[in-house]
Amino acid sequence: MNPTRTAPDGGREPTRTDRLLAALGGLVAAYVSLAVADLVASRVRPEAGPVLAIGDAVVDRTPAALKDWAIRTFGESDKAVLLLGILSLLALLALGIGLLALRHRLLGAAAVAVFGGLGALAAVSRPDSDSALDAVPSLVGAAAGALLLYVLTGVLRTPRPGAARQDRRRFLIVAASTGFAATGAAALGRTVASPAEENAVASRAAVRLPRPASPAPPVPSGAQLNVPGISPFVTPNRDFYRVDTALVVPKVDADRWRLRLHGSGVREEITLTLRELMARRTVERDITLACVSNEVGGPYVGNARWLGVPLADLLRDAGVRPPSEGGPADQLVARSVDGMTIGTPVEDVMDGRDALLAFGMNGEPLPFTHGFPVRMIVPGLYGYVSACKWIESVELTTFDAYDAYWVPRGWAAEAPVKTQSRIDTPRPFGRPAAGTVMVAGVAWAQHRGIRRVEVRVDDSPWQDARLAAEDSRDTWRQWTYPWAATPGRHTLTVRATDGTGTTQPERRTDTMPDGAQGWHSVVVTVEGA
Ligand SMILES: Nc1nc2c(c(=O)[nH]1)N[C@H]1C(S)=C(S)[C@@H](COP(=O)(O)O)O[C@H]1N2
Ligand SMILES: [Mo]
């Protein structure tokens, strides 16, 4: 047993075991803080939890290049990686605060409170925070953590004489039981949906999609090629890529949702409910959506059947004229419930293309991840300049007057999609058998259409691929090329020509600032017979 020495302030001189336990105490107190905050947030608003609020703040302040790197490196796990990073940093700080608390009990507890305050500040300064209530999860969590740390380090600092061993046991029992209780409570908070979330889920289940006044023409039978490994012509909702800045998917209650249309050139500001929107003339269209962060050969593109109302109809009814007819606004800024802003040329929206306020995706109401209840879709423009999810307002303004979210972060204010083609099969570094190998994939140049796709094997001349039937110039097009493959290592390259006759340039460019260009190629090794 350790001899008990007395420290100047009456406590015992801490031993190495005390320091170890104190650090552990810091960790447990931080953990309990976060679990309690999580529990409270699950009742208030999930996004108001401190970790997510800080995560959101980090996302907004991340330089574009770093962000693009994160998307490239971690793909759709980029958010998980960010949260893991934040948690690791907090864990380190917590160990330090535990040690501090062993020296100065009150100071340690105060440090926990300071972090709670930072979390609360982050939560209320989010663009989508409309209530001081958002500070509550962090504050309650911090109070719980500070109290626990104070109690735990008290046990270590003022042991009952001769009872150090029992005191440490007491410490461990208090730490473990509080940790377990907080875990249980937080887990319960997560499984039992909050009333707000329940309402949102129920409102989506209650949506009856209207029959389109203008249905999508049937997909030509020849648009879907029968080649194993090719991207299906229609991307099922569950497989559709997801790119957004939301750490928690917004769950909007459709019954409370409103769309506001205002700004320069709008005769009179309009507010619409979902029911009112759906009562307008509806159209259904197949449209391929692509992300500007998609590298050559990348996965951030998908094709779906969208149901919605033409945005141009709504704008015309509100008195809006495009710049070509003398309208004062050249930029339409869409805002989402989570504070995203997306700027789109008014001219593009009103030039006759099927720019939609969409509520249906492949025959069902928009999934929450894809923008329920309503999002924008504009054929021919990258998502970050057109496809606002969880939309809540549309403002008519100018490019001079306003920069949307991504623009100050280094991305172009205007970004029509670049022509791209991708080899889906064979996979990179695949080992197909010699003989006829079906090389196949997709090519897209939304709103211009795909006129031609060519394939090159090593340095041989370009060969025409067989194009699947065209559904519309707003959708991607499958292609296939039967290759007489000979044993050995080969490089397959693809390039497409769009409806204007322009062929993809060879040179690869960065996704920044307005989308990648260049030829996609894959290297395969053909196995001998
Ligand atoms: N509210 C909101 N809308 C958004 C985004 C976002 O971050 N927030 N990201 C945009 C980007 S960059 C793209 S590519 C598309 C992706 O849509 P999807 O996730 O349905 O595929 O949504 C766009 N709409
Ligand atoms: Mo994107």
Coordinates of C-alpha atoms and ligand atoms in Angstrom, one line a residue:
M1 CA 0.0 0.0 0.0
N2 CA 1.2 3.5 -0.8
P3 CA 2.1 5.7 2.1
T4 CA -0.2 8.6 2.3
R5 CA 1.6 12.0 2.1
T6 CA -0.2 15.3 2.6
A7 CA -0.2 18.0 -0.1
P8 CA 0.0 21.7 0.9
D9 CA -3.7 22.3 0.3
G10 CA -4.7 19.5 2.6
G11 CA -5.1 16.8 -0.2
R12 CA -2.7 13.9 -0.5
E13 CA 0.4 14.2 -2.8
P14 CA -0.8 12.4 -5.9
T15 CA 0.8 9.1 -6.8
R16 CA 1.2 7.8 -10.3
T17 CA -1.9 5.7 -9.8
D18 CA -3.8 8.8 -8.9
R19 CA -2.7 10.6 -12.0
L20 CA -3.7 7.7 -14.1
L21 CA -7.1 7.6 -12.5
A22 CA -7.5 11.3 -12.8
A23 CA -6.8 11.2 -16.5
L24 CA -9.3 8.4 -16.8
G25 CA -11.7 10.5 -14.8
G26 CA -11.3 13.3 -17.4
L27 CA -12.1 10.9 -20.2
V28 CA -15.1 9.5 -18.4
A29 CA -16.4 13.0 -17.6
A30 CA -16.0 14.1 -21.2
Y31 CA -17.7 10.9 -22.4
V32 CA -20.6 11.4 -19.9
S33 CA -20.9 15.1 -21.1
L34 CA -21.2 14.1 -24.7
A35 CA -23.6 11.2 -23.9
V36 CA -25.9 13.5 -21.9
A37 CA -25.7 16.2 -24.6
D38 CA -26.6 13.6 -27.1
L39 CA -29.6 12.5 -25.1
V40 CA -30.8 16.1 -24.7
A41 CA -30.1 16.8 -28.4
S42 CA -32.1 13.8 -29.4
R43 CA -35.1 15.5 -27.8
V44 CA -34.3 19.0 -28.9
R45 CA -32.7 18.7 -32.3
P46 CA -30.0 16.2 -33.3
E47 CA -27.9 18.8 -35.1
A48 CA -27.6 20.8 -31.9
G49 CA -25.4 18.2 -30.2
P50 CA -21.9 19.6 -29.5
V51 CA -19.9 17.2 -31.6
L52 CA -22.1 17.8 -34.7
A53 CA -22.3 21.5 -34.1
I54 CA -18.5 21.7 -34.0
G55 CA -18.3 19.3 -36.9
D56 CA -20.6 21.6 -39.0
A57 CA -18.6 24.6 -38.0
V58 CA -15.4 22.8 -39.1
V59 CA -17.0 21.8 -42.4
D60 CA -18.0 25.4 -43.2
R61 CA -14.4 26.6 -42.4
T62 CA -12.6 23.9 -44.3
P63 CA -10.7 25.3 -47.3
A64 CA -12.1 23.9 -50.6
A65 CA -8.9 22.1 -51.5
L66 CA -8.8 20.2 -48.2
K67 CA -12.4 19.4 -48.6
D68 CA -12.0 18.2 -52.1
W69 CA -9.1 16.1 -50.9
A70 CA -11.2 14.6 -48.1
I71 CA -14.0 13.7 -50.6
R72 CA -11.5 12.1 -52.9
T73 CA -9.6 10.2 -50.2
F74 CA -12.5 9.1 -47.9
G75 CA -15.4 9.2 -50.3
E76 CA -18.7 9.2 -48.6
S77 CA -17.0 8.3 -45.3
D78 CA -15.5 11.8 -45.2
K79 CA -18.0 12.9 -42.5
A80 CA -17.2 9.8 -40.3
V81 CA -13.5 10.6 -40.6
L82 CA -14.1 14.2 -39.6
L83 CA -16.2 13.2 -36.5
L84 CA -13.6 10.6 -35.5
G85 CA -10.9 13.3 -35.7
I86 CA -12.9 15.7 -33.5
L87 CA -13.6 12.9 -31.0
S88 CA -9.9 12.0 -30.8
L89 CA -8.9 15.6 -30.2
L90 CA -11.6 15.9 -27.5
A91 CA -10.3 12.7 -25.9
L92 CA -6.8 14.1 -25.7
L93 CA -8.0 17.3 -24.1
A94 CA -10.1 15.3 -21.7
L95 CA -7.1 13.4 -20.4
G96 CA -5.3 16.7 -19.8
I97 CA -8.4 18.2 -18.0
G98 CA -8.5 15.1 -15.8
L99 CA -4.9 15.8 -14.7
L100 CA -5.6 19.4 -14.2
A101 CA -8.6 18.6 -12.0
L102 CA -6.4 16.5 -9.8
R103 CA -4.4 19.6 -8.9
H104 CA -7.2 22.1 -9.0
R105 CA -10.6 20.5 -8.6
L106 CA -12.6 23.6 -9.5
L107 CA -10.4 24.5 -12.4
G108 CA -10.9 21.1 -13.9
A109 CA -14.6 21.4 -13.7
A110 CA -14.4 24.9 -15.1
A111 CA -12.5 23.6 -18.1
V112 CA -15.3 21.1 -18.8
A113 CA -17.8 24.0 -18.6
V114 CA -15.7 26.1 -21.0
F115 CA -15.9 23.3 -23.6
G116 CA -19.6 23.0 -23.1
G117 CA -19.8 26.7 -23.7
L118 CA -17.9 26.4 -27.0
G119 CA -20.2 23.6 -28.0
A120 CA -23.3 25.7 -27.2
L121 CA -21.8 28.7 -29.1
A122 CA -21.2 26.5 -32.2
A123 CA -24.7 25.1 -32.0
V124 CA -26.5 28.5 -31.8
S125 CA -24.3 30.0 -34.5
R126 CA -25.3 27.4 -37.1
P127 CA -27.2 28.9 -40.0
D128 CA -30.1 26.6 -39.4
S129 CA -30.3 27.3 -35.7
D130 CA -33.4 29.4 -35.1
S131 CA -33.6 29.0 -31.3
A132 CA -31.5 29.6 -28.3
L133 CA -32.7 26.1 -27.2
D134 CA -29.9 24.7 -29.4
A135 CA -27.5 25.7 -26.6
V136 CA -29.2 23.5 -24.1
P137 CA -27.7 20.1 -25.1
S138 CA -24.1 21.3 -24.7
L139 CA -24.8 23.2 -21.5
V140 CA -26.6 20.3 -19.8
G141 CA -23.9 17.9 -20.9
A142 CA -21.2 20.2 -19.7
A143 CA -22.9 20.6 -16.3
A144 CA -23.1 16.8 -15.9
G145 CA -19.5 16.3 -16.9
A146 CA -18.2 19.1 -14.7
L147 CA -20.0 17.7 -11.7
L148 CA -18.8 14.2 -12.3
L149 CA -15.2 15.3 -12.6
Y150 CA -15.5 17.3 -9.5
V151 CA -16.9 14.3 -7.5
L152 CA -14.4 11.9 -9.0
T153 CA -11.3 14.0 -8.3
G154 CA -12.6 14.7 -4.9
V155 CA -12.4 11.0 -4.1
L156 CA -8.8 11.0 -5.2
R157 CA -7.7 14.2 -3.5
T158 CA -9.2 13.8 -0.1
P159 CA -9.0 10.1 0.7
R160 CA -10.1 8.8 4.0
P161 CA -7.0 8.1 6.1
G162 CA -5.7 4.6 5.5
A163 CA -8.4 3.8 3.0
A164 CA -6.7 4.7 -0.3
R165 CA -7.6 1.3 -1.8
Q166 CA -11.3 1.5 -1.0
D167 CA -11.3 5.1 -2.3
R168 CA -9.9 4.1 -5.6
R169 CA -12.5 1.4 -5.8
R170 CA -15.1 3.9 -5.0
F171 CA -13.7 6.1 -7.8
L172 CA -13.9 3.3 -10.3
I173 CA -17.4 2.3 -9.3
V174 CA -18.7 5.9 -9.7
A175 CA -16.9 6.3 -13.0
A176 CA -18.1 3.0 -14.5
S177 CA -21.7 3.3 -13.3
T178 CA -22.1 6.8 -14.5
G179 CA -20.5 5.9 -17.8
F180 CA -22.8 2.9 -18.3
A181 CA -25.9 4.9 -17.2
A182 CA -25.1 7.7 -19.7
T183 CA -24.5 5.2 -22.5
G184 CA -27.8 3.6 -21.8
A185 CA -29.7 6.8 -21.7
A186 CA -28.1 8.1 -24.9
A187 CA -28.7 4.9 -26.7
L188 CA -32.4 5.0 -25.7
G189 CA -32.5 8.6 -26.8
R190 CA -31.3 7.6 -30.2
T191 CA -33.7 4.6 -30.7
V192 CA -36.8 6.5 -29.5
A193 CA -37.4 8.9 -32.3
S194 CA -38.0 12.5 -31.2
P195 CA -41.5 13.8 -31.8
A196 CA -40.2 16.1 -34.5
E197 CA -38.6 13.2 -36.4
E198 CA -41.7 11.1 -36.0
N199 CA -43.8 13.8 -37.6
A200 CA -41.3 14.1 -40.5
V201 CA -41.4 10.3 -41.1
A202 CA -45.2 10.2 -40.9
S203 CA -45.5 13.2 -43.2
R204 CA -43.4 11.5 -45.8
A205 CA -45.4 8.2 -45.5
A206 CA -48.5 10.3 -46.1
V207 CA -47.3 11.9 -49.3
R208 CA -49.4 10.8 -52.3
L209 CA -47.5 11.7 -55.5
P210 CA -49.7 13.3 -58.1
R211 CA -50.0 11.7 -61.5
P212 CA -47.8 13.7 -63.9
A213 CA -49.6 16.0 -66.3
S214 CA -46.6 15.4 -68.6
P215 CA -45.2 11.9 -68.0
A216 CA -41.7 11.0 -68.9
P217 CA -41.6 9.3 -72.3
P218 CA -41.0 5.5 -71.8
V219 CA -37.3 4.6 -71.6
P220 CA -36.4 3.1 -75.1
S221 CA -35.9 -0.6 -74.8
G222 CA -32.5 -0.2 -76.2
A223 CA -31.3 2.3 -73.5
Q224 CA -30.4 -0.5 -71.1
L225 CA -27.7 -2.8 -72.5
N226 CA -27.4 -6.4 -71.2
V227 CA -23.8 -6.3 -70.1
P228 CA -22.8 -7.6 -66.7
G229 CA -21.0 -4.9 -64.7
I230 CA -22.4 -1.8 -66.5
S231 CA -24.1 0.9 -64.5
P232 CA -27.9 0.4 -64.7
F233 CA -29.6 3.1 -66.8
V234 CA -31.8 4.1 -63.8
T235 CA -29.9 4.3 -60.6
P236 CA -32.0 2.9 -57.7
N237 CA -32.5 5.4 -54.9
R238 CA -30.6 3.3 -52.4
D239 CA -27.5 3.3 -54.7
F240 CA -27.8 7.0 -55.7
Y241 CA -24.6 8.9 -54.7
R242 CA -25.0 11.4 -51.9
V243 CA -23.0 14.6 -51.6
D244 CA -23.9 17.3 -49.1
T245 CA -22.5 19.1 -46.1
A246 CA -25.1 17.9 -43.6
L247 CA -23.7 15.8 -40.8
V248 CA -27.2 14.9 -39.8
V249 CA -29.7 14.4 -42.6
P250 CA -32.4 17.1 -42.2
K251 CA -35.8 15.5 -41.5
V252 CA -38.3 18.0 -42.6
D253 CA -42.0 17.8 -41.6
A254 CA -43.8 18.1 -45.0
D255 CA -46.9 19.5 -43.3
R256 CA -45.0 22.4 -41.9
W257 CA -42.8 22.9 -44.9
R258 CA -43.2 26.1 -47.0
L259 CA -41.4 27.4 -50.1
R260 CA -40.8 31.1 -50.3
L261 CA -40.2 32.8 -53.6
H262 CA -39.0 36.4 -53.5
G263 CA -36.4 38.9 -54.8
S264 CA -35.9 41.3 -57.6
G265 CA -38.3 41.0 -60.5
V266 CA -40.8 39.1 -58.4
R267 CA -44.2 40.9 -58.6
E268 CA -45.4 39.7 -55.3
E269 CA -43.6 37.4 -52.8
I270 CA -45.2 33.9 -52.8
T271 CA -45.3 31.2 -50.2
L272 CA -46.4 27.7 -51.1
T273 CA -47.2 24.6 -49.1
L274 CA -46.3 21.1 -50.5
R275 CA -50.0 20.5 -51.3
E276 CA -50.1 23.8 -53.3
L277 CA -46.9 22.9 -55.1
M278 CA -48.2 19.5 -56.0
A279 CA -51.5 20.9 -57.3
R280 CA -49.6 22.8 -60.0
R281 CA -48.8 21.3 -63.5
T282 CA -46.5 18.4 -62.8
V283 CA -43.9 16.9 -65.1
E284 CA -41.9 13.7 -64.9
R285 CA -38.4 13.5 -66.5
D286 CA -35.3 11.3 -66.6
I287 CA -32.4 13.5 -65.6
T288 CA -28.8 12.6 -64.8
L289 CA -27.2 14.4 -61.9
A290 CA -23.5 14.7 -61.5
C291 CA -21.2 16.2 -58.8
V292 CA -18.5 18.7 -59.6
S293 CA -16.2 16.8 -57.2
N294 CA -16.5 13.7 -59.4
E295 CA -13.0 12.8 -60.8
V296 CA -12.5 11.3 -64.2
G297 CA -13.9 7.7 -63.8
G298 CA -15.5 8.6 -60.4
P299 CA -18.8 7.4 -58.8
Y300 CA -20.6 10.7 -58.1
V301 CA -23.1 10.6 -60.9
G302 CA -26.6 8.9 -61.1
N303 CA -29.7 8.9 -63.3
A304 CA -33.2 9.0 -61.9
R305 CA -36.8 9.7 -62.9
W306 CA -37.8 12.9 -61.2
L307 CA -41.3 14.2 -60.6
G308 CA -42.0 17.8 -59.9
V309 CA -43.2 21.2 -61.2
P310 CA -41.3 23.3 -63.7
L311 CA -39.5 26.0 -61.9
A312 CA -40.0 28.3 -64.9
D313 CA -43.8 28.1 -64.6
L314 CA -43.6 29.3 -61.1
L315 CA -41.2 32.1 -61.9
R316 CA -43.4 33.3 -64.9
D317 CA -46.5 33.3 -62.7
A318 CA -44.6 35.5 -60.2
G319 CA -43.7 37.9 -63.0
V320 CA -40.1 37.0 -63.3
R321 CA -38.4 37.5 -66.7
P322 CA -35.0 36.1 -67.6
P323 CA -32.2 38.5 -68.4
S324 CA -32.7 37.9 -72.1
E325 CA -36.1 39.4 -71.8
G326 CA -34.8 42.3 -69.7
G327 CA -35.4 40.8 -66.2
P328 CA -33.3 42.4 -63.5
A329 CA -32.1 39.1 -61.8
D330 CA -29.5 36.9 -63.4
Q331 CA -29.0 34.6 -60.4
L332 CA -31.5 32.4 -58.6
V333 CA -30.4 31.6 -55.1
A334 CA -31.9 28.5 -53.5
R335 CA -31.6 28.1 -49.7
S336 CA -32.1 24.9 -47.8
V337 CA -33.3 24.3 -44.3
D338 CA -29.7 23.6 -43.2
G339 CA -28.4 26.9 -44.5
M340 CA -26.9 25.7 -47.8
T341 CA -27.1 28.3 -50.6
I342 CA -27.0 27.3 -54.3
G343 CA -26.8 29.9 -57.1
T344 CA -28.2 29.0 -60.6
P345 CA -28.4 31.2 -63.7
V346 CA -32.0 32.4 -64.2
E347 CA -31.5 32.2 -67.9
D348 CA -30.8 28.4 -67.7
V349 CA -33.8 27.8 -65.5
M350 CA -36.1 29.7 -68.0
D351 CA -34.6 28.6 -71.3
G352 CA -37.1 25.8 -71.8
R353 CA -35.1 23.0 -70.2
D354 CA -36.8 20.8 -67.6
A355 CA -35.6 22.7 -64.5
L356 CA -37.7 21.2 -61.7
L357 CA -38.8 21.6 -58.1
A358 CA -38.9 17.9 -57.6
F359 CA -40.7 15.9 -54.9
G360 CA -40.6 12.4 -56.5
M361 CA -37.6 10.3 -57.3
N362 CA -38.0 7.0 -59.1
G363 CA -41.6 6.7 -58.2
E364 CA -41.4 7.5 -54.5
P365 CA -41.3 10.7 -52.5
L366 CA -37.7 12.0 -52.3
P367 CA -35.8 10.1 -49.7
F368 CA -34.7 12.2 -46.7
T369 CA -31.1 11.9 -47.9
H370 CA -32.0 13.3 -51.3
G371 CA -33.8 16.3 -50.1
F372 CA -37.4 15.5 -48.9
P373 CA -39.8 17.1 -49.3
V374 CA -38.6 19.2 -52.3
R375 CA -35.3 19.8 -54.1
M376 CA -34.2 21.4 -57.3
I377 CA -32.9 19.6 -60.4
V378 CA -31.6 21.4 -63.5
P379 CA -30.4 19.4 -66.4
G380 CA -26.9 20.3 -67.5
L381 CA -25.6 21.9 -64.4
Y382 CA -23.5 20.3 -61.6
G383 CA -25.4 19.7 -58.3
Y384 CA -23.7 22.4 -56.4
V385 CA -25.0 25.1 -58.7
S386 CA -28.5 23.7 -59.2
A387 CA -29.7 20.8 -57.1
C388 CA -30.6 22.3 -53.7
K389 CA -32.0 19.6 -51.4
W390 CA -34.3 20.4 -48.5
I391 CA -35.1 23.7 -50.3
E392 CA -37.0 26.3 -48.4
S393 CA -36.6 29.5 -50.4
V394 CA -35.8 30.8 -53.9
E395 CA -34.5 34.3 -54.2
L396 CA -34.0 36.3 -57.4
T397 CA -30.8 38.3 -57.3
T398 CA -27.6 38.9 -59.3
F399 CA -24.2 37.1 -59.5
D400 CA -22.7 40.5 -58.6
A401 CA -24.7 40.9 -55.5
Y402 CA -24.4 37.5 -53.9
D403 CA -21.9 34.6 -53.7
A404 CA -23.5 31.2 -52.9
Y405 CA -21.9 28.8 -50.4
W406 CA -19.2 27.2 -52.6
V407 CA -18.1 30.3 -54.4
P408 CA -16.0 32.0 -51.7
R409 CA -14.6 28.5 -51.1
G410 CA -13.0 28.5 -54.5
W411 CA -15.5 26.9 -56.8
A412 CA -16.9 28.6 -60.0
A413 CA -20.1 30.6 -59.7
E414 CA -21.4 29.0 -62.9
A415 CA -20.7 25.4 -63.8
P416 CA -22.3 23.6 -66.7
V417 CA -21.4 19.9 -66.7
K418 CA -18.4 18.7 -68.6
T419 CA -18.7 15.8 -71.0
Q420 CA -17.5 12.6 -69.3
S421 CA -17.3 9.0 -70.1
R422 CA -16.5 6.1 -67.8
I423 CA -15.4 2.5 -68.2
D424 CA -17.6 0.4 -65.8
T425 CA -16.3 -3.0 -66.9
P426 CA -13.8 -4.5 -66.9
R427 CA -12.7 -3.1 -63.5
P428 CA -9.3 -1.6 -63.1
F429 CA -6.6 -4.3 -62.6
G430 CA -9.3 -6.9 -63.6
R431 CA -8.1 -10.2 -65.1
P432 CA -10.5 -11.1 -67.9
A433 CA -9.9 -14.3 -69.9
A434 CA -8.7 -14.0 -73.5
G435 CA -11.3 -13.9 -76.2
T436 CA -14.2 -11.5 -76.5
V437 CA -14.4 -9.1 -73.6
M438 CA -17.3 -6.7 -73.4
V439 CA -15.9 -3.3 -72.5
A440 CA -18.8 -1.1 -71.3
G441 CA -19.8 1.9 -69.4
V442 CA -21.7 5.2 -69.5
A443 CA -21.1 8.7 -70.9
W444 CA -22.9 11.9 -70.1
A445 CA -23.1 15.5 -71.3
Q446 CA -26.5 16.6 -69.9
H447 CA -28.6 18.8 -72.0
R448 CA -26.1 18.5 -74.9
G449 CA -26.4 14.7 -75.3
I450 CA -23.9 12.1 -76.3
R451 CA -23.3 11.6 -80.0
R452 CA -20.4 9.2 -80.1
V453 CA -18.2 7.1 -77.8
E454 CA -14.8 5.7 -78.8
V455 CA -12.6 3.1 -77.2
R456 CA -8.8 2.7 -77.7
V457 CA -6.8 -0.4 -76.8
D458 CA -3.2 0.5 -75.9
D459 CA -2.0 2.7 -78.7
S460 CA -4.2 1.2 -81.5
P461 CA -6.5 3.5 -83.4
W462 CA -9.8 4.7 -81.8
Q463 CA -12.8 2.4 -82.4
D464 CA -16.4 3.4 -82.3
A465 CA -18.3 1.8 -79.3
R466 CA -21.9 0.8 -79.8
L467 CA -24.2 3.4 -78.2
A468 CA -27.3 2.3 -76.4
A469 CA -30.5 4.1 -77.5
E470 CA -30.8 7.7 -76.3
D471 CA -33.4 8.3 -73.7
S472 CA -33.0 12.1 -73.8
R473 CA -30.1 14.5 -74.1
D474 CA -30.5 15.1 -70.3
T475 CA -29.6 11.5 -69.4
W476 CA -26.4 9.5 -69.6
R477 CA -26.0 6.9 -72.3
Q478 CA -24.6 3.4 -72.0
W479 CA -22.1 2.1 -74.5
T480 CA -20.3 -1.1 -75.2
Y481 CA -17.3 -2.3 -77.2
P482 CA -16.6 -6.0 -77.9
W483 CA -12.9 -6.3 -77.5
A484 CA -10.9 -9.3 -79.0
A485 CA -8.6 -9.5 -76.0
T486 CA -5.2 -11.1 -76.3
P487 CA -3.2 -12.2 -73.3
G488 CA -1.1 -9.7 -71.4
R489 CA -1.4 -6.2 -69.9
H490 CA -3.5 -3.7 -71.7
T491 CA -4.7 -0.2 -71.3
L492 CA -8.3 0.6 -72.3
T493 CA -9.2 4.3 -72.8
V494 CA -12.6 5.9 -73.6
R495 CA -13.7 9.3 -74.9
A496 CA -17.0 10.8 -75.8
T497 CA -18.3 13.4 -78.2
D498 CA -21.3 15.5 -77.1
G499 CA -24.3 16.6 -79.1
T500 CA -22.5 19.8 -80.2
G501 CA -19.7 17.7 -81.8
T502 CA -17.1 18.5 -79.2
T503 CA -14.9 15.6 -78.1
Q504 CA -13.6 15.3 -74.6
P505 CA -10.0 16.7 -74.3
E506 CA -7.3 14.2 -73.4
R507 CA -5.7 16.1 -70.6
R508 CA -7.0 15.5 -67.1
T509 CA -7.8 18.6 -65.0
D510 CA -8.6 19.0 -61.4
T511 CA -12.3 19.0 -60.2
M512 CA -11.6 22.5 -58.9
P513 CA -12.9 25.0 -59.8
D514 CA -15.6 23.8 -62.3
G515 CA -15.3 20.1 -62.9
A516 CA -12.8 17.5 -64.1
Q517 CA -12.0 16.8 -67.7
G518 CA -9.9 14.1 -69.4
W519 CA -10.1 10.6 -70.7
H520 CA -10.8 7.7 -68.4
S521 CA -8.6 4.6 -68.8
V522 CA -8.2 1.3 -67.0
V523 CA -5.4 -1.2 -67.0
V524 CA -6.2 -4.9 -67.1
T525 CA -4.3 -8.1 -67.5
V526 CA -5.8 -10.6 -69.9
E527 CA -5.3 -14.2 -68.8
G528 CA -4.0 -16.7 -71.4
A529 CA -6.3 -19.4 -72.6
Ligands
LIG1 N1 -29.0 21.4 -49.0 C1 -28.0 21.0 -49.8 N2 -28.3 20.7 -51.1 C2 -27.3 20.2 -51.9 C3 -26.0 20.0 -51.4 C4 -25.8 20.3 -50.0 O1 -24.7 20.2 -49.5 N3 -26.8 20.8 -49.2 N4 -25.0 19.5 -52.2 C5 -25.2 19.7 -53.6 C6 -24.3 18.9 -54.4 S1 -22.7 19.4 -54.3 C7 -24.7 17.8 -55.2 S2 -23.6 17.1 -56.3 C8 -26.1 17.3 -55.1 C9 -26.1 15.9 -54.8 O2 -27.4 15.4 -54.7 P1 -27.6 13.9 -54.1 O3 -27.0 13.9 -52.8 O4 -29.1 13.7 -54.1 O5 -26.9 13.0 -55.1 O6 -26.9 18.0 -54.1 C10 -26.6 19.4 -54.1 N5 -27.6 19.9 -53.1
MO2 MO -21.6 18.2 -55.9

